[in-house]
Coordinates of C-alpha atoms in Angstrom, one line a residue:
Chain A
M1 CA -8.7 19.9 -15.4
S2 CA -11.7 19.8 -17.7
I3 CA -14.3 20.8 -15.2
L4 CA -12.5 24.1 -14.5
E5 CA -11.9 24.7 -18.1
T6 CA -15.6 24.6 -18.9
R7 CA -16.4 26.8 -15.9
E8 CA -13.8 29.3 -16.8
T9 CA -15.1 29.6 -20.4
T10 CA -18.7 30.1 -19.3
L11 CA -17.6 32.9 -17.1
E12 CA -15.6 34.4 -19.9
T13 CA -16.7 37.9 -20.7
D14 CA -13.9 39.0 -22.9
P15 CA -15.5 39.9 -26.3
D16 CA -12.3 39.6 -28.2
Q17 CA -13.3 38.0 -31.4
A18 CA -9.9 36.8 -32.3
S19 CA -9.7 34.4 -29.4
R20 CA -13.1 32.9 -30.1
P21 CA -12.1 29.8 -32.2
R22 CA -9.4 28.9 -29.7
R23 CA -11.9 29.1 -26.9
D24 CA -14.4 26.9 -28.6
R25 CA -11.8 24.3 -29.2
H26 CA -11.0 24.4 -25.5
I27 CA -14.6 23.8 -24.5
F28 CA -14.7 20.9 -26.9
T29 CA -11.5 19.2 -25.7
G30 CA -12.4 20.1 -22.2
L31 CA -15.8 18.3 -22.4
R32 CA -14.3 15.4 -24.2
S33 CA -11.6 14.9 -21.6
L34 CA -14.2 15.3 -18.8
G35 CA -16.2 12.6 -20.5
T36 CA -13.3 10.2 -20.8
R37 CA -12.4 10.7 -17.2
L38 CA -16.0 10.1 -16.0
L39 CA -16.2 7.1 -18.3
S40 CA -13.0 5.6 -17.0
A41 CA -14.1 6.3 -13.4
V42 CA -17.4 4.4 -14.0
G43 CA -15.3 1.7 -15.7
V44 CA -13.2 1.1 -12.7
I45 CA -16.2 0.9 -10.4
W46 CA -17.9 -1.5 -12.8
A47 CA -14.8 -3.7 -13.0
A48 CA -14.5 -3.7 -9.2
A49 CA -18.1 -4.6 -8.8
T50 CA -17.8 -7.4 -11.4
F51 CA -14.7 -8.7 -9.6
T52 CA -16.6 -8.9 -6.2
F53 CA -19.6 -10.5 -8.0
L54 CA -17.4 -13.2 -9.5
I55 CA -15.7 -13.9 -6.2
Q56 CA -19.0 -14.3 -4.4
S57 CA -20.6 -16.5 -7.0
L58 CA -17.7 -18.7 -8.1
L59 CA -16.7 -19.5 -4.6
P60 CA -16.2 -23.3 -4.0
G61 CA -19.2 -24.8 -2.3
D62 CA -22.9 -24.2 -2.5
R63 CA -23.8 -20.7 -1.6
A64 CA -27.1 -21.6 0.0
T65 CA -25.6 -24.3 2.1
L66 CA -22.8 -21.9 3.2
L67 CA -25.3 -19.3 4.2
L68 CA -27.6 -21.6 6.1
N69 CA -24.7 -23.1 8.0
Q70 CA -23.5 -19.7 8.9
L71 CA -26.9 -18.6 10.1
N72 CA -27.1 -21.6 12.4
G73 CA -23.5 -21.8 13.3
Q74 CA -23.2 -25.4 12.2
I75 CA -21.4 -27.2 9.4
Q76 CA -23.5 -30.0 7.9
E77 CA -25.0 -31.2 4.6
R78 CA -28.4 -29.6 4.0
T79 CA -31.4 -31.2 2.4
A80 CA -33.0 -29.7 -0.7
A81 CA -36.1 -28.7 1.3
E82 CA -34.0 -26.7 3.7
L83 CA -32.1 -25.0 0.8
A84 CA -35.2 -24.2 -1.3
P85 CA -36.3 -21.0 0.6
I86 CA -32.8 -19.6 0.6
N87 CA -32.4 -20.2 -3.1
E88 CA -35.8 -18.7 -3.6
K89 CA -34.9 -15.6 -1.5
Y90 CA -31.5 -14.9 -3.1
G91 CA -32.2 -16.3 -6.5
F92 CA -29.1 -18.6 -6.4
T93 CA -30.6 -21.0 -8.9
D94 CA -31.0 -18.4 -11.7
P95 CA -28.4 -18.5 -14.5
L96 CA -25.2 -16.7 -13.6
I97 CA -25.8 -13.9 -16.1
V98 CA -29.2 -13.2 -14.7
Q99 CA -27.8 -13.0 -11.2
Y100 CA -25.0 -10.7 -12.6
F101 CA -27.4 -8.2 -14.1
R102 CA -29.6 -8.3 -11.0
F103 CA -26.5 -7.6 -9.0
L104 CA -25.5 -4.6 -11.2
G105 CA -29.1 -3.3 -11.2
D106 CA -29.2 -3.5 -7.4
L107 CA -25.8 -1.8 -7.2
A108 CA -27.1 1.1 -9.3
T109 CA -29.9 1.6 -6.8
G110 CA -27.5 1.4 -3.9
N111 CA -28.3 -2.2 -2.8
L112 CA -25.2 -4.1 -1.9
G113 CA -26.9 -7.3 -0.9
T114 CA -27.6 -8.8 2.6
S115 CA -25.2 -9.6 5.3
Y116 CA -25.0 -13.4 6.0
Q117 CA -24.3 -12.8 9.6
L118 CA -26.3 -9.7 10.6
H119 CA -29.3 -10.3 8.3
K120 CA -29.4 -6.7 7.5
P121 CA -28.8 -5.0 4.1
V122 CA -25.0 -4.4 3.7
I123 CA -25.6 -0.7 2.9
E124 CA -27.2 -0.3 6.3
V125 CA -24.4 -2.2 8.0
I126 CA -21.9 0.1 6.3
G127 CA -24.0 3.3 6.7
D128 CA -24.3 2.8 10.5
Q129 CA -20.6 2.7 11.0
I130 CA -19.1 4.8 8.3
A131 CA -19.1 8.2 9.9
P132 CA -16.3 7.7 12.5
T133 CA -14.2 6.1 9.8
I134 CA -14.6 9.0 7.4
V135 CA -13.8 11.5 10.1
L136 CA -10.6 9.5 11.0
T137 CA -9.5 9.2 7.4
F138 CA -9.8 12.9 6.6
T139 CA -8.2 13.9 9.9
S140 CA -5.3 11.6 9.2
L141 CA -4.9 13.1 5.8
L142 CA -4.9 16.6 7.2
I143 CA -2.4 15.8 9.9
A144 CA -0.1 14.2 7.3
W145 CA -0.2 17.3 5.2
A146 CA 0.3 19.6 8.2
I147 CA 3.3 17.7 9.5
C148 CA 4.8 17.4 6.1
I149 CA 4.4 21.1 5.0
V150 CA 5.7 22.4 8.3
V151 CA 8.8 20.1 8.2
I152 CA 9.6 20.8 4.6
V153 CA 9.1 24.6 4.6
G154 CA 11.1 24.7 7.8
T155 CA 14.0 22.4 6.8
A156 CA 14.4 21.9 3.0
K157 CA 17.4 23.7 1.5
R158 CA 18.3 25.4 4.8
N159 CA 20.9 24.0 7.2
R160 CA 22.4 20.8 5.8
F161 CA 22.3 19.1 9.1
F162 CA 18.6 19.8 9.8
S163 CA 17.5 19.0 6.3
S164 CA 19.3 15.6 6.3
V165 CA 17.9 14.7 9.8
A166 CA 14.4 15.7 8.6
S167 CA 14.7 13.6 5.4
G168 CA 16.0 10.7 7.5
L169 CA 13.0 10.9 9.7
E170 CA 10.7 11.0 6.7
A171 CA 12.2 7.7 5.5
L172 CA 11.8 6.3 9.0
A173 CA 8.2 7.4 9.3
A174 CA 7.3 6.1 5.8
G175 CA 8.7 2.7 6.8
L176 CA 6.8 2.4 10.2
P177 CA 4.1 -0.2 10.2
Q178 CA 0.9 1.6 11.4
Y179 CA 0.0 -1.1 13.9
W180 CA 3.4 -0.7 15.6
L181 CA 3.3 3.1 15.7
G182 CA -0.3 2.9 17.0
V183 CA 0.8 0.6 19.9
I184 CA 3.7 2.9 20.8
L185 CA 1.4 6.0 20.8
L186 CA -1.1 4.1 22.9
V187 CA 1.5 2.9 25.4
V188 CA 3.3 6.2 25.7
F189 CA 0.5 8.8 25.6
A190 CA -2.6 7.0 26.8
L191 CA -1.2 4.3 29.2
N192 CA 1.9 6.0 30.7
L193 CA 1.2 9.7 30.4
G194 CA -2.6 9.4 30.6
L195 CA -3.0 12.3 28.2
F196 CA -5.6 10.5 26.1
P197 CA -8.4 7.9 26.8
V198 CA -7.2 4.3 26.4
V199 CA -10.5 3.3 24.9
G200 CA -11.1 6.0 22.3
G201 CA -14.6 7.3 21.9
T202 CA -15.7 9.4 18.9
G203 CA -14.7 12.7 20.6
I204 CA -11.7 14.8 19.8
G205 CA -9.6 13.2 22.6
G206 CA -10.2 9.8 21.1
L207 CA -9.5 11.0 17.5
L208 CA -6.0 12.4 17.8
L209 CA -3.9 9.3 18.5
P210 CA -5.6 7.1 15.8
A211 CA -5.2 9.9 13.3
L212 CA -1.5 10.3 14.2
T213 CA -1.2 6.5 13.8
L214 CA -2.3 6.8 10.2
G215 CA -1.0 10.3 9.5
I216 CA 2.6 10.0 10.5
P217 CA 3.6 7.2 8.0
L218 CA 1.7 9.0 5.3
A219 CA 3.5 12.3 6.2
G220 CA 6.7 10.4 5.6
F221 CA 5.6 9.3 2.2
L222 CA 4.4 12.7 1.2
G223 CA 7.5 14.3 2.6
Q224 CA 9.8 12.2 0.5
V225 CA 8.0 13.1 -2.7
I226 CA 7.4 16.8 -1.9
R227 CA 10.9 17.4 -0.6
T228 CA 12.6 16.5 -3.9
E229 CA 10.2 18.7 -5.8
F230 CA 10.6 21.5 -3.2
E231 CA 14.4 21.5 -3.4
S232 CA 14.4 21.6 -7.2
G233 CA 11.8 24.3 -7.0
M234 CA 14.0 26.5 -4.9
D235 CA 16.5 26.7 -7.8
Q236 CA 13.9 27.3 -10.5
P237 CA 13.9 30.7 -12.4
F238 CA 10.5 31.6 -10.9
A239 CA 11.9 31.4 -7.4
L240 CA 14.9 33.5 -8.4
T241 CA 12.6 36.1 -10.0
A242 CA 10.5 36.4 -6.9
R243 CA 13.7 36.9 -4.8
M244 CA 14.9 39.5 -7.2
R245 CA 11.6 41.4 -6.8
G246 CA 12.6 41.7 -3.2
M247 CA 10.5 39.0 -1.7
G248 CA 11.7 37.5 1.6
D249 CA 12.8 33.9 1.9
T250 CA 9.6 32.7 3.7
G251 CA 7.5 34.4 1.1
V252 CA 9.2 32.7 -1.7
R253 CA 8.9 29.4 0.0
L254 CA 5.2 29.7 0.9
R255 CA 3.9 31.5 -2.1
H256 CA 5.9 30.2 -5.0
V257 CA 7.9 27.1 -4.3
L258 CA 5.4 25.3 -2.1
R259 CA 2.7 25.7 -4.6
H260 CA 5.0 24.3 -7.3
S261 CA 6.0 21.3 -5.2
V262 CA 2.7 20.1 -3.7
L263 CA 1.5 18.6 -7.0
P264 CA 3.0 15.1 -6.7
G265 CA 1.9 15.1 -3.1
I266 CA -1.7 15.7 -4.3
T267 CA -1.5 12.8 -6.7
L268 CA -0.2 10.6 -3.9
S269 CA -3.0 11.8 -1.6
G270 CA -5.6 10.7 -4.1
W271 CA -4.1 7.2 -4.1
A272 CA -3.6 7.2 -0.4
L273 CA -7.2 8.0 0.5
G274 CA -8.5 4.5 -0.3
S275 CA -5.5 3.0 1.4
L276 CA -6.0 5.2 4.5
F277 CA -9.7 4.2 4.6
S278 CA -8.8 0.5 4.8
A279 CA -5.8 1.1 7.1
A280 CA -8.3 2.7 9.5
V281 CA -9.2 -0.9 10.4
I282 CA -5.8 -1.1 12.2
A283 CA -6.1 2.2 14.1
E284 CA -9.7 1.5 15.1
S285 CA -8.7 -1.9 16.4
I286 CA -5.8 -0.6 18.5
F287 CA -7.7 2.2 20.0
T288 CA -11.1 0.3 20.2
R289 CA -12.7 3.1 18.2
P290 CA -16.1 2.5 16.6
G291 CA -16.2 2.5 12.8
L292 CA -16.1 0.3 9.8
G293 CA -12.9 -1.4 10.9
K294 CA -14.6 -3.5 13.5
V295 CA -17.4 -4.3 11.0
L296 CA -14.7 -5.4 8.5
V297 CA -12.7 -7.6 10.9
T298 CA -15.8 -9.3 12.2
A299 CA -17.0 -9.9 8.7
V300 CA -13.7 -11.4 7.6
N301 CA -13.6 -13.6 10.7
S302 CA -17.1 -14.8 10.2
R303 CA -16.6 -15.1 6.4
D304 CA -19.5 -12.7 5.8
L305 CA -18.6 -12.1 2.2
P306 CA -21.3 -9.6 1.2
V307 CA -20.2 -7.2 3.8
V308 CA -16.5 -7.5 2.8
C309 CA -17.4 -7.1 -0.9
G310 CA -19.6 -4.1 0.0
I311 CA -16.6 -2.4 1.7
V312 CA -14.4 -3.3 -1.3
I313 CA -16.8 -1.6 -3.7
L314 CA -17.1 1.4 -1.4
V315 CA -13.3 1.8 -1.3
A316 CA -13.1 1.5 -5.1
V317 CA -15.7 4.3 -5.3
I318 CA -13.7 6.4 -2.8
Y319 CA -10.5 5.8 -4.8
V320 CA -12.2 6.9 -8.1
V321 CA -13.8 10.0 -6.5
A322 CA -10.5 11.0 -4.9
N323 CA -8.7 10.8 -8.2
L324 CA -11.3 12.9 -9.9
L325 CA -10.9 15.5 -7.1
V326 CA -7.1 15.3 -7.6
D327 CA -7.6 16.4 -11.2
V328 CA -9.6 19.3 -10.1
A329 CA -7.1 20.3 -7.4
Y330 CA -4.4 20.1 -10.0
T331 CA -5.9 22.9 -12.1
L332 CA -6.7 25.0 -9.0
I333 CA -3.1 24.9 -8.0
D334 CA -1.3 24.9 -11.3
P335 CA -2.9 27.5 -13.6
R336 CA -0.6 26.4 -16.5
L337 CA -2.8 23.3 -16.9
K338 CA -5.9 25.4 -17.7
T339 CA -4.6 26.4 -21.1
S340 CA -2.5 23.3 -21.9
Chain B
M1 CA 27.4 -2.5 -22.4
S2 CA 27.7 -3.8 -18.9
T3 CA 26.5 -7.3 -19.8
T4 CA 30.0 -8.0 -21.1
T5 CA 31.4 -7.5 -17.6
F6 CA 29.7 -10.7 -16.5
T7 CA 31.0 -12.9 -19.3
P8 CA 33.4 -15.5 -18.1
G9 CA 36.1 -14.2 -20.5
K10 CA 37.0 -11.3 -18.2
P11 CA 36.9 -12.5 -14.6
E12 CA 39.5 -10.0 -13.4
V13 CA 37.3 -7.1 -14.2
T14 CA 34.4 -8.5 -12.3
A15 CA 36.6 -9.2 -9.3
R16 CA 38.1 -5.8 -9.3
T17 CA 34.8 -3.9 -9.6
F18 CA 33.4 -6.1 -6.9
T19 CA 36.2 -5.3 -4.4
A20 CA 36.1 -1.6 -5.4
S21 CA 32.4 -1.4 -4.6
L22 CA 33.0 -3.1 -1.3
L23 CA 35.7 -0.8 -0.1
G24 CA 35.1 2.5 -1.8
G25 CA 32.2 4.9 -1.0
V26 CA 29.8 2.5 0.6
P27 CA 27.4 4.5 2.8
V28 CA 27.2 3.6 6.5
A29 CA 23.5 3.0 6.2
A30 CA 24.1 0.2 3.7
V31 CA 26.7 -1.4 6.0
I32 CA 24.4 -1.2 9.0
S33 CA 21.5 -2.6 7.0
T34 CA 23.6 -5.5 5.8
V35 CA 24.6 -6.3 9.4
V36 CA 21.0 -6.2 10.5
L37 CA 19.9 -8.4 7.7
A38 CA 22.8 -10.9 8.3
F39 CA 21.6 -11.1 11.9
F40 CA 18.1 -12.1 10.8
V41 CA 19.5 -14.6 8.2
I42 CA 21.5 -16.3 11.0
A43 CA 18.4 -16.3 13.2
A44 CA 16.4 -17.9 10.4
L45 CA 19.0 -20.6 9.6
A46 CA 20.5 -21.3 12.9
P47 CA 18.6 -19.8 15.8
R48 CA 20.6 -21.7 18.3
L49 CA 23.6 -19.5 17.6
L50 CA 21.8 -16.5 18.9
T51 CA 20.0 -17.9 21.9
G52 CA 20.5 -20.8 24.3
A53 CA 16.9 -20.8 25.5
D54 CA 13.9 -22.9 24.3
P55 CA 11.2 -20.8 22.7
L56 CA 8.5 -23.0 24.1
A57 CA 9.9 -23.5 27.6
I58 CA 7.2 -22.4 30.0
D59 CA 8.2 -20.8 33.4
L60 CA 5.0 -19.7 35.1
G61 CA 7.1 -18.1 37.9
A62 CA 8.5 -15.6 35.4
A63 CA 5.3 -14.7 33.7
L64 CA 4.9 -11.2 32.2
Q65 CA 8.3 -9.8 33.2
A66 CA 9.5 -6.6 31.8
P67 CA 12.7 -6.5 29.7
S68 CA 15.8 -7.1 31.9
S69 CA 19.3 -8.5 31.6
D70 CA 17.9 -12.0 32.0
H71 CA 15.1 -11.6 29.5
W72 CA 16.1 -8.9 27.0
F73 CA 12.7 -8.6 25.5
G74 CA 10.8 -9.6 28.6
T75 CA 8.5 -12.7 29.0
D76 CA 5.0 -13.5 27.9
Q77 CA 2.0 -14.7 30.0
S78 CA 3.5 -18.2 30.3
G79 CA 6.9 -17.0 31.2
R80 CA 8.4 -17.8 27.8
D81 CA 11.4 -15.7 26.9
L82 CA 10.3 -13.2 24.2
Y83 CA 13.7 -12.6 22.7
T84 CA 14.1 -16.4 22.1
R85 CA 10.6 -16.5 20.5
V86 CA 11.4 -13.5 18.3
V87 CA 14.6 -15.3 17.1
Y88 CA 12.8 -18.5 16.5
G89 CA 10.0 -16.8 14.7
T90 CA 12.4 -15.2 12.2
R91 CA 12.4 -18.2 9.9
E92 CA 8.6 -18.3 9.4
S93 CA 8.3 -14.6 9.0
L94 CA 11.1 -14.4 6.5
L95 CA 9.6 -17.3 4.5
I96 CA 6.3 -15.5 4.4
G97 CA 8.0 -12.3 3.2
L98 CA 10.1 -14.1 0.6
G99 CA 7.1 -16.3 -0.5
A100 CA 4.8 -13.3 -0.9
T101 CA 7.4 -11.2 -2.7
G102 CA 8.4 -14.1 -5.0
L103 CA 4.8 -14.7 -5.9
A104 CA 4.1 -11.0 -6.5
I105 CA 7.1 -10.6 -8.7
G106 CA 6.3 -13.9 -10.6
I107 CA 2.8 -12.6 -11.4
A108 CA 4.1 -9.1 -12.1
A109 CA 6.8 -10.4 -14.5
V110 CA 4.3 -12.3 -16.6
L111 CA 1.9 -9.3 -16.7
G112 CA 4.6 -6.7 -17.1
V113 CA 6.5 -8.5 -19.9
T114 CA 3.3 -9.4 -21.7
A115 CA 2.2 -5.8 -21.6
G116 CA 5.6 -4.4 -22.5
L117 CA 6.2 -6.8 -25.5
G118 CA 2.7 -8.0 -26.4
G119 CA 1.6 -5.1 -28.6
R120 CA -1.0 -2.5 -28.1
F121 CA -4.0 -4.7 -27.4
A122 CA -2.3 -6.7 -24.6
D123 CA -0.8 -3.6 -23.2
G124 CA -4.1 -1.7 -23.1
L125 CA -5.9 -4.7 -21.6
I126 CA -3.3 -5.3 -18.8
N127 CA -2.9 -1.6 -18.1
R128 CA -6.7 -1.3 -17.6
G129 CA -6.7 -4.4 -15.4
L130 CA -3.9 -3.0 -13.3
E131 CA -5.7 0.3 -12.9
V132 CA -8.7 -1.5 -11.5
L133 CA -6.5 -3.5 -9.1
F134 CA -5.0 -0.2 -7.9
A135 CA -8.4 0.8 -6.6
F136 CA -8.0 -2.0 -4.0
P137 CA -5.6 -1.3 -1.2
V138 CA -3.2 -4.2 -0.4
L139 CA -4.7 -4.7 3.0
L140 CA -8.3 -4.8 1.8
L141 CA -7.4 -7.2 -1.1
A142 CA -5.6 -9.4 1.4
M143 CA -8.6 -9.4 3.8
L144 CA -10.9 -10.3 1.0
F145 CA -8.7 -13.3 0.3
V146 CA -8.7 -14.3 3.9
T147 CA -12.5 -14.1 4.0
I148 CA -12.7 -16.7 1.3
Y149 CA -9.9 -19.1 2.3
G150 CA -9.7 -18.6 6.0
P151 CA -6.5 -17.5 7.9
S152 CA -3.4 -19.6 7.4
V153 CA 0.3 -19.2 6.4
T154 CA -0.5 -20.0 2.7
T155 CA -3.4 -17.6 2.7
Q156 CA -1.2 -14.9 4.1
I157 CA 1.5 -15.4 1.5
V158 CA -1.0 -15.6 -1.4
A159 CA -3.0 -12.6 -0.1
V160 CA 0.0 -10.3 0.3
G161 CA 1.5 -11.6 -3.0
L162 CA -1.6 -10.8 -4.9
G163 CA -2.1 -7.5 -3.2
T164 CA 1.4 -6.2 -4.0
A165 CA 1.7 -7.7 -7.5
P166 CA 0.0 -4.7 -9.4
G167 CA 2.7 -2.3 -8.3
Y168 CA 5.5 -4.5 -9.4
A169 CA 3.7 -5.3 -12.7
R170 CA 3.5 -1.6 -13.6
M171 CA 7.2 -1.1 -12.8
I172 CA 8.3 -4.1 -14.9
R173 CA 6.1 -2.9 -17.8
G174 CA 7.8 0.5 -17.7
Q175 CA 11.2 -1.1 -17.5
V176 CA 10.5 -3.4 -20.5
L177 CA 9.2 -0.5 -22.5
A178 CA 12.2 1.6 -21.8
V179 CA 14.6 -1.1 -22.7
R180 CA 12.7 -2.1 -25.8
N181 CA 12.8 1.5 -27.1
S182 CA 16.4 2.0 -26.2
G183 CA 19.3 2.6 -28.7
Y184 CA 21.1 -0.6 -28.1
V185 CA 18.1 -2.8 -28.8
E186 CA 17.5 -0.8 -32.0
A187 CA 21.2 -1.4 -32.8
A188 CA 20.9 -5.1 -32.2
H189 CA 17.9 -5.3 -34.5
G190 CA 19.8 -3.3 -37.0
L191 CA 22.7 -5.8 -36.8
G192 CA 20.3 -8.5 -37.9
H193 CA 19.9 -10.4 -34.7
S194 CA 16.8 -12.5 -34.4
R195 CA 13.9 -11.2 -32.3
W196 CA 14.3 -14.0 -29.8
Q197 CA 18.1 -13.4 -29.5
V198 CA 17.5 -9.6 -28.9
L199 CA 15.0 -10.4 -26.2
R200 CA 17.2 -13.0 -24.5
Q201 CA 20.4 -11.1 -24.7
H202 CA 19.4 -7.5 -24.3
V203 CA 15.8 -6.9 -23.2
F204 CA 15.5 -9.5 -20.4
P205 CA 18.8 -8.9 -18.6
N206 CA 18.4 -5.2 -18.6
A207 CA 14.7 -5.1 -17.8
M208 CA 15.1 -7.5 -14.9
R209 CA 18.2 -6.1 -13.3
P210 CA 16.4 -3.5 -11.1
L211 CA 14.4 -6.4 -9.7
I212 CA 17.3 -7.3 -7.4
A213 CA 16.7 -4.1 -5.6
V214 CA 12.9 -4.4 -5.7
V215 CA 13.0 -7.9 -4.2
T216 CA 15.1 -6.6 -1.3
L217 CA 12.6 -3.7 -0.8
G218 CA 9.7 -6.0 -1.2
V219 CA 10.6 -8.6 1.4
G220 CA 10.5 -6.0 4.1
Q221 CA 7.2 -4.6 2.9
S222 CA 5.6 -8.0 2.6
I223 CA 6.5 -8.9 6.1
V224 CA 4.9 -5.6 7.3
W225 CA 1.7 -6.4 5.4
A226 CA 1.6 -10.0 6.5
S227 CA 2.1 -9.2 10.1
G228 CA -0.5 -6.4 9.8
L229 CA -3.0 -9.2 8.8
A230 CA -1.8 -11.3 11.7
F231 CA -2.1 -8.3 14.1
L232 CA -5.8 -8.2 13.2
G233 CA -6.1 -11.8 14.1
L234 CA -6.2 -13.0 10.4
G235 CA -2.8 -14.7 10.2
V236 CA -1.0 -17.7 11.8
A237 CA -2.5 -18.9 15.0
P238 CA -0.8 -17.6 18.2
P239 CA 1.2 -20.5 19.7
S240 CA 3.6 -20.1 16.8
P241 CA 6.5 -17.6 17.4
E242 CA 5.9 -16.0 14.0
W243 CA 6.2 -12.3 14.4
G244 CA 2.7 -11.5 13.4
A245 CA 1.4 -14.2 15.7
L246 CA 3.4 -12.8 18.6
L247 CA 1.8 -9.4 17.9
D248 CA -1.7 -11.0 17.9
A249 CA -1.0 -12.9 21.1
G250 CA 0.3 -9.8 22.9
R251 CA -2.7 -7.6 22.1
M252 CA -4.7 -8.9 25.1
F253 CA -2.0 -7.8 27.5
I254 CA -1.3 -4.4 26.0
T255 CA -2.3 -2.6 29.2
K256 CA -0.1 -4.8 31.4
A257 CA 2.8 -5.8 29.2
W258 CA 3.8 -3.3 26.5
W259 CA 6.9 -5.3 25.5
L260 CA 4.8 -8.1 24.1
E261 CA 3.7 -5.8 21.3
V262 CA 6.7 -3.4 21.1
M263 CA 9.5 -5.9 20.9
P264 CA 8.3 -8.2 18.1
G265 CA 7.3 -5.0 16.3
L266 CA 10.8 -3.7 16.7
A267 CA 12.1 -6.8 14.9
I268 CA 9.7 -6.2 12.0
V269 CA 10.6 -2.5 11.8
A270 CA 14.4 -3.3 12.0
L271 CA 14.1 -5.8 9.2
A272 CA 11.8 -3.7 7.1
L273 CA 14.0 -0.6 7.4
A274 CA 17.2 -2.5 6.8
A275 CA 15.7 -4.1 3.7
T276 CA 14.4 -0.8 2.4
S277 CA 17.6 1.0 3.0
L278 CA 19.7 -1.8 1.3
G279 CA 17.2 -2.0 -1.5
R280 CA 17.5 1.8 -2.2
H281 CA 21.3 1.5 -2.1
L282 CA 21.2 -1.4 -4.6
Q283 CA 18.8 0.6 -6.7
T284 CA 21.1 3.6 -7.1
K285 CA 24.1 1.3 -7.7
L286 CA 22.3 -0.6 -10.4
E287 CA 20.9 2.5 -12.0
G288 CA 24.4 3.9 -12.1
S289 CA 25.7 0.9 -14.0
Q290 CA 22.9 0.9 -16.5
P291 CA 24.3 1.1 -20.1

């Protein structure tokens, strides 16, 4: 809310002197709340990074031995002579606190370490594969919102039968495991009907089924939250006022009640984005779609900890950014928040 | 105060309320859910009652058969009856779900109660910690854990338990705070009861009651998460009839034998939906009886 508040006040052209002190106070509280938000965002990322650092360095077993054994695909004791170059290269013999600050310093410059398995910087490993996953994540979010808004505007507070069927379907969708839904979609639409490629590429045809796999359960969650809000919104005085002004039912639903009821859904989306991003693993694996999912599963199987930790940090960053965006979206949608 | 209902002094009240709740106004969904759950409990305790076949009996002549009246869920690549395997896999899957939920709620209760009763510092610290954990989706946290300890049943339970704990912790904290600030606790303090007595008699019973519903909800969700891990090949190894392992084993044959994926998934979905629906029902019941 703070970002908008500052923008609004800079654009302010009203020369009304009486409102000046109040405005100034707004700028101040606005900046302060923006500051707190950014600080807590950085705090979450820092804590997440520290967490992954501790996991990597406090792991049972000698790190250099682990790395060398993984490089050669063997499990054996290593001599000091063999371990020396590894320790030298990664600085494993330095005191933990030195390693920690080096890790944080690297992180600040975008260096997430080196993959044990691929011998490439983790940031490169992620960067090579991130694009399809981002496309999939956002398409799923869009699909979820589209389904949920159409269903709710169409059914909420109309015919009792339709509205209860729709809310039953929402509960069902929210409870569906993504892997199962994905398999059903694959079997029905790709294998039996042949409408989509079985092995998904990065094209539009290969995007829709994976996006539905992630989007339908999310639509169920969003729908449950938004429906409650929408139904109570239909009875609010502002909806009544709009109707009294002669606005049609669809107008009231779309222009007033919907706007009122999407707010909790937006909060949920901010939280869901990180979750979608990691659930993309499942969709990518069912539809053999390129992306971070394959990288992640391979890394988990080969115990390539730096890659897994890199993805964990990335998801924490996505989560934090998404939540900052949610705050901005809130003020865009609900003008009351600008002045409160 | 509803706690008096459960004192041994008035058994007739308990019995009457219990029968009333059984007969009057129980929604159909709750009844169906109970039946579905009862089926799975029988499958877990006495699988022989539900199927006469052997889950490991190989019949290569009947490999990869589609569902039919002989094989309700079809057969796998070695001709093993999938329905029998699903029934026999119930025990392990339920144990994973119960174990993970139990662990999650155990951790969450310690964190939530400490945050709710431990004063501002403890509350602030735990709250911040939970906020950080929320930045990690359950699946990702679980995968991180599998990377470190390698795939096994124990890892699956611990991974899912740790992943889902923050959500429960936040809920318990809220519950403890609400109860602590309620009128009847204030009244008990006013009557001169000791701090410990108030905690034991009023705060704990009332703050923990909603957990009955949450555990029911949680078991279903935990099984979904755990089998999701198994689906990615990060769970129990395939020869086991555990549901996630069945999913993992069936993936290779997805183009030839859809039932190997769809049928075990159906068991998971049925269990998860039944648990969720019964959990919701209990939740509204328990909220209604809140003092």
